[in-house]
């Protein structure tokens, strides 16, 4: 099958195309922080695949059926039916987005002094573990450390390390498996790994949850890569993963192809009742959880569309195609390419920049200056540790840039444009300047920091 989007375009939105001088002025005004750019300054926006997808005609029309009753809305029951059918869990609580689900569930499950284990906690997941008084420990598998090996399941958890922690002295409050592993290069987790981790947790009496933001994309990669799953549908594989866990939290801004939404889905009715109390106090009544009836309808329809093989095959092919163009241009990526994002190895492209001059941030900034492409680094600016004077003391393990691909938004020619801009940068990488931090808040500094180019 040739690469082709399995939909045609019915509604379009013009994209701004600025001159280099206008982009330079915009970036300087933004303090060289892409989070401070305005949408009208961006040509291709690859900052996130979250809440940025394009709705289908069927989702739009489902939205018109939205029942906005305060309690007992028809839209909630339609949403619940789809989530129940997908997950098999009896208790379903809607929330406005993934981090609300994390806050509520972890607040009910974790106690101060406990540890939460994961293949990799996403940043909000980690923050919510910390807010509940526990400590977050990531246990990525050994293959994840080598960016360039094309191992099929680099999102797996290290089972040996998991067993050791479950046996250790610090009490483990929960294990969270992030599928796909966003913090770990968007790599999938195998069903064998989920099953083995679930078994270890069951034996230890520790709850095992999925962070299922990209449940359909993980299922698709299992079908493509894991022996024994080739004949299954994405829905069957996703269900098999949910069957192995005690519950799940999900940001539905990803694999429900909608702009807002999430869920907590649980097997244990007592835990669900505890979560429901906090849900009502902080999100909304149990039949809307911070969402409108219209949102619930569009989410339900999106969860049906996202498991369609034609859609997932095209998404995989598009990201892979971008990866091939990027590699042909001489830029290394985290191998193998996943679905929701391509991760560029900026450290390798820009060896003249030390980690303290943030090669990932330098490449992300250059993509904007050269082509109006917005994306974010996953390197020392985001993950590094600095001393009290703001000097980088522990760099990130890798200097990466994430090109997140919104769902159904950009065509193949948009992605080829991105690769062309990158190819231009790769012709003279030595001219890309490094950056230094001018101002940084004490928390989550990548969102709010101000940086400036370092003069050579
Ligand atoms: N878990 C994972 C794996 C995520 O990727 C995200 C969000 C969340 C939880 C939180 O969900 O945003 O709905 O509150 N990831 C976005 C991203 C922000 O760009 O990767 P949320």
GROMACS .gro file of C-alpha atoms and ligand atoms in nm:
model
  477
    1UNK     CA    1   0.000   0.000   0.000
    2UNK     CA    2   0.143   0.342  -0.085
    3UNK     CA    3   0.158   0.600   0.191
    4UNK     CA    4  -0.170   0.790   0.178
    5UNK     CA    5  -0.388   0.959   0.435
    6UNK     CA    6  -0.714   0.756   0.457
    7UNK     CA    7  -0.932   1.070   0.467
    8UNK     CA    8  -0.987   1.380   0.260
    9UNK     CA    9  -0.996   1.736   0.386
   10UNK     CA   10  -1.328   1.915   0.431
   11UNK     CA   11  -1.234   2.214   0.646
   12UNK     CA   12  -0.902   2.395   0.617
   13UNK     CA   13  -0.718   2.657   0.817
   14UNK     CA   14  -0.450   2.877   0.657
   15UNK     CA   15  -0.103   2.845   0.806
   16UNK     CA   16   0.110   3.154   0.863
   17UNK     CA   17   0.431   3.181   0.664
   18UNK     CA   18   0.667   3.445   0.801
   19UNK     CA   19   0.996   3.578   0.672
   20UNK     CA   20   1.316   3.480   0.850
   21UNK     CA   21   1.344   3.837   0.986
   22UNK     CA   22   0.990   3.813   1.131
   23UNK     CA   23   1.069   3.479   1.290
   24UNK     CA   24   1.391   3.614   1.440
   25UNK     CA   25   1.196   3.900   1.594
   26UNK     CA   26   0.926   3.664   1.723
   27UNK     CA   27   1.183   3.429   1.883
   28UNK     CA   28   1.371   3.717   2.045
   29UNK     CA   29   1.043   3.853   2.186
   30UNK     CA   30   0.962   3.498   2.312
   31UNK     CA   31   1.289   3.487   2.507
   32UNK     CA   32   1.398   3.201   2.276
   33UNK     CA   33   1.137   2.981   2.442
   34UNK     CA   34   0.897   2.811   2.195
   35UNK     CA   35   0.623   2.801   2.462
   36UNK     CA   36   0.612   3.182   2.442
   37UNK     CA   37   0.548   3.194   2.066
   38UNK     CA   38   0.202   3.280   1.942
   39UNK     CA   39   0.014   3.049   1.705
   40UNK     CA   40   0.011   3.311   1.431
   41UNK     CA   41   0.391   3.302   1.429
   42UNK     CA   42   0.411   2.928   1.357
   43UNK     CA   43   0.408   2.752   1.021
   44UNK     CA   44   0.417   2.387   1.133
   45UNK     CA   45   0.341   2.318   1.498
   46UNK     CA   46   0.503   2.000   1.628
   47UNK     CA   47   0.511   2.103   1.994
   48UNK     CA   48   0.261   1.837   2.102
   49UNK     CA   49   0.028   1.566   1.973
   50UNK     CA   50  -0.200   1.641   2.269
   51UNK     CA   51  -0.537   1.802   2.200
   52UNK     CA   52  -0.409   1.909   1.858
   53UNK     CA   53  -0.578   1.645   1.639
   54UNK     CA   54  -0.833   1.716   1.366
   55UNK     CA   55  -1.192   1.612   1.435
   56UNK     CA   56  -1.376   1.393   1.187
   57UNK     CA   57  -1.714   1.485   1.039
   58UNK     CA   58  -1.859   1.202   1.251
   59UNK     CA   59  -1.709   1.355   1.568
   60UNK     CA   60  -1.843   1.699   1.478
   61UNK     CA   61  -2.191   1.563   1.426
   62UNK     CA   62  -2.169   1.353   1.744
   63UNK     CA   63  -2.089   1.680   1.920
   64UNK     CA   64  -2.425   1.817   1.814
   65UNK     CA   65  -2.588   1.535   2.013
   66UNK     CA   66  -2.414   1.654   2.329
   67UNK     CA   67  -2.650   1.638   2.624
   68UNK     CA   68  -2.554   1.916   2.863
   69UNK     CA   69  -2.764   1.797   3.158
   70UNK     CA   70  -2.580   1.858   3.485
   71UNK     CA   71  -2.628   1.498   3.598
   72UNK     CA   72  -2.714   1.177   3.416
   73UNK     CA   73  -2.647   1.318   3.069
   74UNK     CA   74  -2.707   1.077   2.780
   75UNK     CA   75  -2.361   1.170   2.652
   76UNK     CA   76  -2.199   1.028   2.965
   77UNK     CA   77  -2.363   0.690   2.917
   78UNK     CA   78  -2.249   0.678   2.554
   79UNK     CA   79  -1.893   0.770   2.665
   80UNK     CA   80  -1.901   0.510   2.943
   81UNK     CA   81  -2.020   0.238   2.711
   82UNK     CA   82  -1.727   0.297   2.475
   83UNK     CA   83  -1.467   0.308   2.756
   84UNK     CA   84  -1.618   0.001   2.924
   85UNK     CA   85  -1.616  -0.186   2.597
   86UNK     CA   86  -1.256  -0.084   2.529
   87UNK     CA   87  -1.114  -0.151   2.877
   88UNK     CA   88  -1.348  -0.403   3.038
   89UNK     CA   89  -1.331  -0.206   3.365
   90UNK     CA   90  -1.658  -0.161   3.555
   91UNK     CA   91  -1.591   0.184   3.706
   92UNK     CA   92  -1.537   0.471   3.463
   93UNK     CA   93  -1.483   0.831   3.573
   94UNK     CA   94  -1.446   1.108   3.314
   95UNK     CA   95  -1.190   1.383   3.384
   96UNK     CA   96  -1.092   1.694   3.191
   97UNK     CA   97  -0.744   1.567   3.101
   98UNK     CA   98  -0.483   1.307   3.189
   99UNK     CA   99  -0.313   1.487   3.473
  100UNK     CA  100  -0.644   1.523   3.659
  101UNK     CA  101  -0.681   1.145   3.642
  102UNK     CA  102  -0.327   1.105   3.779
  103UNK     CA  103  -0.382   1.350   4.061
  104UNK     CA  104  -0.704   1.183   4.174
  105UNK     CA  105  -0.590   0.821   4.140
  106UNK     CA  106  -0.243   0.866   4.289
  107UNK     CA  107  -0.389   1.073   4.572
  108UNK     CA  108  -0.607   0.774   4.661
  109UNK     CA  109  -0.343   0.503   4.611
  110UNK     CA  110  -0.007   0.643   4.722
  111UNK     CA  111   0.111   0.721   5.074
  112UNK     CA  112   0.404   0.940   5.177
  113UNK     CA  113   0.727   0.739   5.186
  114UNK     CA  114   0.613   0.495   4.919
  115UNK     CA  115   0.764   0.462   4.576
  116UNK     CA  116   0.588   0.456   4.238
  117UNK     CA  117   0.763   0.250   3.971
  118UNK     CA  118   0.727   0.290   3.596
  119UNK     CA  119   0.894   0.214   3.263
  120UNK     CA  120   0.909   0.597   3.255
  121UNK     CA  121   0.676   0.837   3.435
  122UNK     CA  122   0.561   1.115   3.202
  123UNK     CA  123   0.646   1.455   3.356
  124UNK     CA  124   0.297   1.531   3.490
  125UNK     CA  125   0.272   1.171   3.615
  126UNK     CA  126   0.595   1.217   3.806
  127UNK     CA  127   0.477   1.552   3.942
  128UNK     CA  128   0.152   1.396   4.068
  129UNK     CA  129   0.343   1.112   4.234
  130UNK     CA  130   0.557   1.372   4.412
  131UNK     CA  131   0.250   1.578   4.510
  132UNK     CA  132   0.105   1.271   4.681
  133UNK     CA  133   0.421   1.246   4.895
  134UNK     CA  134   0.570   0.945   4.718
  135UNK     CA  135   0.884   0.911   4.504
  136UNK     CA  136   0.884   0.827   4.133
  137UNK     CA  137   1.143   0.580   4.006
  138UNK     CA  138   1.184   0.503   3.634
  139UNK     CA  139   1.300   0.155   3.534
  140UNK     CA  140   1.344   0.164   3.154
  141UNK     CA  141   1.476  -0.153   2.990
  142UNK     CA  142   1.846  -0.172   2.897
  143UNK     CA  143   1.782  -0.137   2.519
  144UNK     CA  144   1.631   0.209   2.577
  145UNK     CA  145   1.975   0.354   2.658
  146UNK     CA  146   2.103   0.289   2.305
  147UNK     CA  147   1.922   0.538   2.082
  148UNK     CA  148   2.021   0.376   1.757
  149UNK     CA  149   1.946   0.003   1.803
  150UNK     CA  150   1.621  -0.077   1.629
  151UNK     CA  151   1.498  -0.311   1.908
  152UNK     CA  152   1.119  -0.344   1.872
  153UNK     CA  153   1.010  -0.274   2.231
  154UNK     CA  154   1.240  -0.016   2.382
  155UNK     CA  155   0.947   0.110   2.591
  156UNK     CA  156   0.954  -0.203   2.811
  157UNK     CA  157   1.014  -0.189   3.184
  158UNK     CA  158   1.329  -0.358   3.321
  159UNK     CA  159   1.171  -0.667   3.478
  160UNK     CA  160   1.479  -0.756   3.686
  161UNK     CA  161   1.487  -0.408   3.839
  162UNK     CA  162   1.110  -0.418   3.895
  163UNK     CA  163   1.136  -0.751   4.080
  164UNK     CA  164   1.423  -0.615   4.291
  165UNK     CA  165   1.225  -0.303   4.391
  166UNK     CA  166   0.914  -0.508   4.470
  167UNK     CA  167   1.135  -0.720   4.699
  168UNK     CA  168   1.320  -0.424   4.847
  169UNK     CA  169   1.281  -0.234   5.175
  170UNK     CA  170   1.100   0.075   5.043
  171UNK     CA  171   0.726   0.004   5.012
  172UNK     CA  172   0.600   0.017   4.654
  173UNK     CA  173   0.261   0.193   4.629
  174UNK     CA  174   0.195   0.131   4.260
  175UNK     CA  175   0.345   0.037   3.928
  176UNK     CA  176   0.247   0.246   3.624
  177UNK     CA  177   0.317   0.125   3.273
  178UNK     CA  178   0.316   0.411   3.022
  179UNK     CA  179   0.200   0.290   2.680
  180UNK     CA  180   0.357   0.406   2.456
  181UNK     CA  181   0.654   0.530   2.654
  182UNK     CA  182   0.645   0.902   2.575
  183UNK     CA  183   0.933   1.001   2.806
  184UNK     CA  184   1.135   0.714   2.657
  185UNK     CA  185   1.134   0.813   2.288
  186UNK     CA  186   0.772   0.716   2.216
  187UNK     CA  187   0.867   0.351   2.211
  188UNK     CA  188   0.606   0.076   2.252
  189UNK     CA  189   0.575  -0.177   2.534
  190UNK     CA  190   0.534  -0.545   2.443
  191UNK     CA  191   0.241  -0.750   2.564
  192UNK     CA  192   0.491  -1.000   2.709
  193UNK     CA  193   0.644  -0.722   2.919
  194UNK     CA  194   0.305  -0.593   3.038
  195UNK     CA  195   0.203  -0.950   3.131
  196UNK     CA  196   0.528  -1.020   3.318
  197UNK     CA  197   0.513  -0.687   3.506
  198UNK     CA  198   0.148  -0.751   3.596
  199UNK     CA  199   0.238  -1.095   3.729
  200UNK     CA  200   0.519  -0.957   3.947
  201UNK     CA  201   0.280  -0.692   4.085
  202UNK     CA  202   0.007  -0.947   4.156
  203UNK     CA  203   0.252  -1.171   4.343
  204UNK     CA  204   0.368  -0.869   4.547
  205UNK     CA  205   0.015  -0.739   4.608
  206UNK     CA  206   0.096  -0.404   4.444
  207UNK     CA  207  -0.159  -0.232   4.215
  208UNK     CA  208  -0.064  -0.224   3.848
  209UNK     CA  209  -0.202   0.057   3.631
  210UNK     CA  210  -0.165   0.161   3.269
  211UNK     CA  211  -0.104   0.520   3.164
  212UNK     CA  212  -0.293   0.452   2.844
  213UNK     CA  213  -0.276   0.788   2.661
  214UNK     CA  214  -0.159   0.614   2.342
  215UNK     CA  215  -0.330   0.276   2.387
  216UNK     CA  216  -0.417   0.237   2.017
  217UNK     CA  217  -0.069   0.329   1.894
  218UNK     CA  218   0.088   0.080   2.135
  219UNK     CA  219  -0.155  -0.190   2.020
  220UNK     CA  220  -0.071  -0.118   1.657
  221UNK     CA  221   0.303  -0.156   1.715
  222UNK     CA  222   0.242  -0.482   1.906
  223UNK     CA  223   0.055  -0.615   1.603
  224UNK     CA  224   0.341  -0.513   1.374
  225UNK     CA  225   0.631  -0.623   1.591
  226UNK     CA  226   0.543  -0.888   1.852
  227UNK     CA  227   0.525  -1.254   1.753
  228UNK     CA  228   0.180  -1.403   1.810
  229UNK     CA  229  -0.022  -1.082   1.774
  230UNK     CA  230  -0.019  -1.031   1.398
  231UNK     CA  231  -0.374  -1.150   1.331
  232UNK     CA  232  -0.540  -0.941   1.605
  233UNK     CA  233  -0.724  -0.612   1.572
  234UNK     CA  234  -0.595  -0.300   1.752
  235UNK     CA  235  -0.906  -0.309   1.970
  236UNK     CA  236  -0.838  -0.671   2.074
  237UNK     CA  237  -0.476  -0.596   2.160
  238UNK     CA  238  -0.567  -0.283   2.356
  239UNK     CA  239  -0.828  -0.486   2.545
  240UNK     CA  240  -0.574  -0.759   2.620
  241UNK     CA  241  -0.344  -0.494   2.773
  242UNK     CA  242  -0.624  -0.347   2.987
  243UNK     CA  243  -0.715  -0.704   3.095
  244UNK     CA  244  -0.370  -0.740   3.251
  245UNK     CA  245  -0.399  -0.428   3.471
  246UNK     CA  246  -0.600  -0.324   3.776
  247UNK     CA  247  -0.703  -0.002   3.608
  248UNK     CA  248  -0.588   0.283   3.389
  249UNK     CA  249  -0.558   0.656   3.364
  250UNK     CA  250  -0.569   0.812   3.019
  251UNK     CA  251  -0.529   1.148   2.860
  252UNK     CA  252  -0.786   1.127   2.579
  253UNK     CA  253  -0.629   1.432   2.413
  254UNK     CA  254  -0.411   1.181   2.228
  255UNK     CA  255  -0.578   0.856   2.123
  256UNK     CA  256  -0.937   0.981   2.131
  257UNK     CA  257  -0.837   1.242   1.871
  258UNK     CA  258  -1.022   1.513   2.061
  259UNK     CA  259  -0.926   1.844   2.212
  260UNK     CA  260  -0.996   1.777   2.578
  261UNK     CA  261  -1.070   1.476   2.798
  262UNK     CA  262  -0.946   1.185   3.002
  263UNK     CA  263  -1.060   0.898   3.221
  264UNK     CA  264  -0.989   0.694   3.530
  265UNK     CA  265  -1.105   0.336   3.477
  266UNK     CA  266  -1.084   0.083   3.761
  267UNK     CA  267  -1.167  -0.271   3.860
  268UNK     CA  268  -1.188  -0.208   4.234
  269UNK     CA  269  -1.522  -0.042   4.326
  270UNK     CA  270  -1.391   0.082   4.663
  271UNK     CA  271  -1.097   0.260   4.504
  272UNK     CA  272  -1.334   0.402   4.241
  273UNK     CA  273  -1.564   0.534   4.516
  274UNK     CA  274  -1.267   0.708   4.683
  275UNK     CA  275  -1.167   0.865   4.352
  276UNK     CA  276  -1.526   0.971   4.285
  277UNK     CA  277  -1.535   1.180   4.603
  278UNK     CA  278  -1.232   1.381   4.494
  279UNK     CA  279  -1.361   1.394   4.137
  280UNK     CA  280  -1.682   1.562   4.249
  281UNK     CA  281  -1.492   1.806   4.469
  282UNK     CA  282  -1.236   1.906   4.208
  283UNK     CA  283  -1.345   1.811   3.854
  284UNK     CA  284  -1.722   1.782   3.845
  285UNK     CA  285  -2.007   1.538   3.900
  286UNK     CA  286  -1.937   1.174   3.810
  287UNK     CA  287  -2.132   1.198   3.484
  288UNK     CA  288  -1.924   1.482   3.339
  289UNK     CA  289  -1.594   1.517   3.531
  290UNK     CA  290  -1.505   1.860   3.393
  291UNK     CA  291  -1.618   1.787   3.036
  292UNK     CA  292  -1.915   1.908   2.838
  293UNK     CA  293  -2.167   1.665   2.688
  294UNK     CA  294  -2.030   1.767   2.349
  295UNK     CA  295  -1.677   1.664   2.455
  296UNK     CA  296  -1.799   1.326   2.584
  297UNK     CA  297  -1.969   1.253   2.251
  298UNK     CA  298  -1.666   1.351   2.044
  299UNK     CA  299  -1.437   1.144   2.267
  300UNK     CA  300  -1.660   0.837   2.234
  301UNK     CA  301  -1.657   0.866   1.855
  302UNK     CA  302  -1.280   0.936   1.848
  303UNK     CA  303  -1.208   0.620   2.051
  304UNK     CA  304  -1.394   0.421   1.784
  305UNK     CA  305  -1.202   0.585   1.499
  306UNK     CA  306  -0.854   0.559   1.652
  307UNK     CA  307  -0.852   0.177   1.647
  308UNK     CA  308  -0.921   0.159   1.273
  309UNK     CA  309  -0.627  -0.026   1.111
  310UNK     CA  310  -0.624   0.203   0.803
  311UNK     CA  311  -0.581   0.509   1.023
  312UNK     CA  312  -0.306   0.353   1.237
  313UNK     CA  313  -0.122   0.210   0.934
  314UNK     CA  314  -0.115   0.554   0.769
  315UNK     CA  315   0.003   0.720   1.089
  316UNK     CA  316   0.284   0.468   1.129
  317UNK     CA  317   0.384   0.511   0.763
  318UNK     CA  318   0.382   0.892   0.791
  319UNK     CA  319   0.611   0.901   1.095
  320UNK     CA  320   0.839   0.638   0.942
  321UNK     CA  321   0.855   0.836   0.615
  322UNK     CA  322   0.950   1.152   0.805
  323UNK     CA  323   1.217   0.947   0.985
  324UNK     CA  324   1.360   0.822   0.657
  325UNK     CA  325   1.373   1.172   0.505
  326UNK     CA  326   1.540   1.305   0.820
  327UNK     CA  327   1.801   1.030   0.819
  328UNK     CA  328   1.868   1.085   0.450
  329UNK     CA  329   1.942   1.446   0.545
  330UNK     CA  330   2.207   1.323   0.788
  331UNK     CA  331   2.020   1.363   1.117
  332UNK     CA  332   2.004   1.067   1.359
  333UNK     CA  333   1.678   0.973   1.527
  334UNK     CA  334   1.576   0.751   1.815
  335UNK     CA  335   1.530   0.417   1.640
  336UNK     CA  336   1.295   0.274   1.546
  337UNK     CA  337   1.048   0.553   1.466
  338UNK     CA  338   0.725   0.521   1.664
  339UNK     CA  339   0.391   0.681   1.582
  340UNK     CA  340   0.321   0.996   1.781
  341UNK     CA  341   0.660   1.162   1.746
  342UNK     CA  342   1.003   1.148   1.598
  343UNK     CA  343   1.291   1.214   1.837
  344UNK     CA  344   1.600   1.377   1.685
  345UNK     CA  345   1.948   1.324   1.828
  346UNK     CA  346   2.059   1.686   1.854
  347UNK     CA  347   2.366   1.596   2.060
  348UNK     CA  348   2.502   1.400   1.765
  349UNK     CA  349   2.419   1.667   1.505
  350UNK     CA  350   2.567   1.952   1.708
  351UNK     CA  351   2.881   1.808   1.874
  352UNK     CA  352   3.034   2.156   1.892
  353UNK     CA  353   2.780   2.246   2.163
  354UNK     CA  354   2.839   2.128   2.517
  355UNK     CA  355   2.534   2.017   2.717
  356UNK     CA  356   2.554   2.347   2.913
  357UNK     CA  357   2.477   2.522   2.583
  358UNK     CA  358   2.171   2.301   2.526
  359UNK     CA  359   2.215   2.139   2.182
  360UNK     CA  360   1.852   2.014   2.186
  361UNK     CA  361   1.720   2.361   2.249
  362UNK     CA  362   1.958   2.499   1.987
  363UNK     CA  363   1.822   2.262   1.721
  364UNK     CA  364   1.459   2.326   1.818
  365UNK     CA  365   1.518   2.702   1.797
  366UNK     CA  366   1.694   2.669   1.463
  367UNK     CA  367   1.400   2.471   1.320
  368UNK     CA  368   1.181   2.767   1.404
  369UNK     CA  369   1.420   3.032   1.274
  370UNK     CA  370   1.489   2.844   0.951
  371UNK     CA  371   1.136   2.719   0.876
  372UNK     CA  372   0.875   2.831   1.129
  373UNK     CA  373   0.862   2.480   1.279
  374UNK     CA  374   0.783   2.472   1.650
  375UNK     CA  375   0.898   2.179   1.862
  376UNK     CA  376   1.058   2.128   2.201
  377UNK     CA  377   1.379   1.981   2.330
  378UNK     CA  378   1.399   1.679   2.559
  379UNK     CA  379   1.751   1.736   2.678
  380UNK     CA  380   1.947   1.921   2.942
  381UNK     CA  381   1.724   2.228   2.945
  382UNK     CA  382   1.427   2.011   3.039
  383UNK     CA  383   1.590   1.724   3.229
  384UNK     CA  384   1.929   1.851   3.341
  385UNK     CA  385   2.008   1.946   3.700
  386UNK     CA  386   2.172   2.270   3.795
  387UNK     CA  387   2.331   2.410   4.111
  388UNK     CA  388   2.209   2.709   4.314
  389UNK     CA  389   2.385   2.947   4.073
  390UNK     CA  390   2.205   2.796   3.775
  391UNK     CA  391   2.509   2.609   3.637
  392UNK     CA  392   2.430   2.274   3.475
  393UNK     CA  393   2.581   2.003   3.696
  394UNK     CA  394   2.411   1.688   3.564
  395UNK     CA  395   2.327   1.691   3.194
  396UNK     CA  396   2.038   1.484   3.055
  397UNK     CA  397   2.142   1.137   2.932
  398UNK     CA  398   2.063   1.243   2.573
  399UNK     CA  399   2.012   1.575   2.396
  400UNK     CA  400   1.690   1.512   2.201
  401UNK     CA  401   1.431   1.716   2.015
  402UNK     CA  402   1.077   1.582   1.987
  403UNK     CA  403   0.882   1.639   1.667
  404UNK     CA  404   0.532   1.548   1.789
  405UNK     CA  405   0.288   1.474   1.508
  406UNK     CA  406  -0.070   1.595   1.563
  407UNK     CA  407  -0.327   1.340   1.444
  408UNK     CA  408  -0.482   1.391   1.096
  409UNK     CA  409  -0.352   1.749   1.079
  410UNK     CA  410  -0.048   1.755   0.851
  411UNK     CA  411  -0.010   1.584   0.515
  412UNK     CA  412   0.291   1.410   0.372
  413UNK     CA  413   0.405   1.732   0.201
  414UNK     CA  414   0.402   1.919   0.534
  415UNK     CA  415   0.622   1.648   0.684
  416UNK     CA  416   0.855   1.657   0.384
  417UNK     CA  417   0.886   2.033   0.433
  418UNK     CA  418   1.001   1.967   0.791
  419UNK     CA  419   1.266   1.724   0.662
  420UNK     CA  420   1.383   1.980   0.402
  421UNK     CA  421   1.429   2.250   0.666
  422UNK     CA  422   1.623   2.004   0.878
  423UNK     CA  423   1.837   1.909   0.577
  424UNK     CA  424   1.929   2.276   0.530
  425UNK     CA  425   2.035   2.300   0.896
  426UNK     CA  426   2.233   1.975   0.866
  427UNK     CA  427   2.440   2.120   0.579
  428UNK     CA  428   2.612   2.358   0.820
  429UNK     CA  429   2.543   2.243   1.175
  430UNK     CA  430   2.853   2.421   1.305
  431UNK     CA  431   2.681   2.757   1.252
  432UNK     CA  432   2.400   2.675   1.499
  433UNK     CA  433   2.462   2.875   1.818
  434UNK     CA  434   2.426   2.743   2.172
  435UNK     CA  435   2.206   2.901   2.438
  436UNK     CA  436   2.236   3.001   2.801
  437UNK     CA  437   1.966   3.052   3.061
  438UNK     CA  438   1.898   3.413   3.155
  439UNK     CA  439   1.598   3.365   3.383
  440UNK     CA  440   1.446   3.044   3.519
  441UNK     CA  441   1.162   2.972   3.762
  442UNK     CA  442   1.231   2.714   4.035
  443UNK     CA  443   0.989   2.454   3.887
  444UNK     CA  444   0.918   2.321   3.535
  445UNK     CA  445   1.168   2.569   3.395
  446UNK     CA  446   1.135   2.466   3.031
  447UNK     CA  447   0.787   2.622   3.018
  448UNK     CA  448   0.887   2.961   3.152
  449UNK     CA  449   1.259   3.014   3.122
  450UNK     CA  450   1.417   3.292   2.917
  451UNK     CA  451   1.734   3.199   2.729
  452UNK     CA  452   1.961   3.376   2.483
  453UNK     CA  453   2.210   3.272   2.216
  454UNK     CA  454   2.569   3.241   2.326
  455UNK     CA  455   2.792   3.454   2.104
  456UNK     CA  456   3.063   3.235   1.947
  457LIG     N1  457   0.067   1.064   3.031
  457LIG     C1  458   0.134   1.070   2.913
  457LIG     C2  459   0.208   0.950   2.865
  457LIG     C3  460   0.135   1.189   2.839
  457LIG     O1  461   0.202   1.194   2.724
  457LIG     C4  462   0.063   1.301   2.888
  457LIG     C5  463   0.064   1.428   2.815
  457LIG     C6  464  -0.005   1.288   3.010
  457LIG     C7  465  -0.001   1.168   3.077
  457LIG     C8  466  -0.082   1.404   3.068
  457LIG     O2  467  -0.199   1.421   3.000
  457LIG     O3  468  -0.178   1.651   2.906
  457LIG     O4  469  -0.400   1.534   2.919
  457LIG     O5  470  -0.292   1.616   3.124
  457LIG     N2  471   0.143   1.453   2.721
  457LIG     C9  472   0.147   1.573   2.637
  457LIG    C10  473   0.265   1.566   2.545
  457LIG    C11  474   0.134   1.701   2.712
  457LIG     O6  475   0.290   1.665   2.473
  457LIG     O7  476   0.330   1.463   2.540
  457LIG     P1  477  -0.270   1.564   2.987
   0.00000   0.00000   0.00000
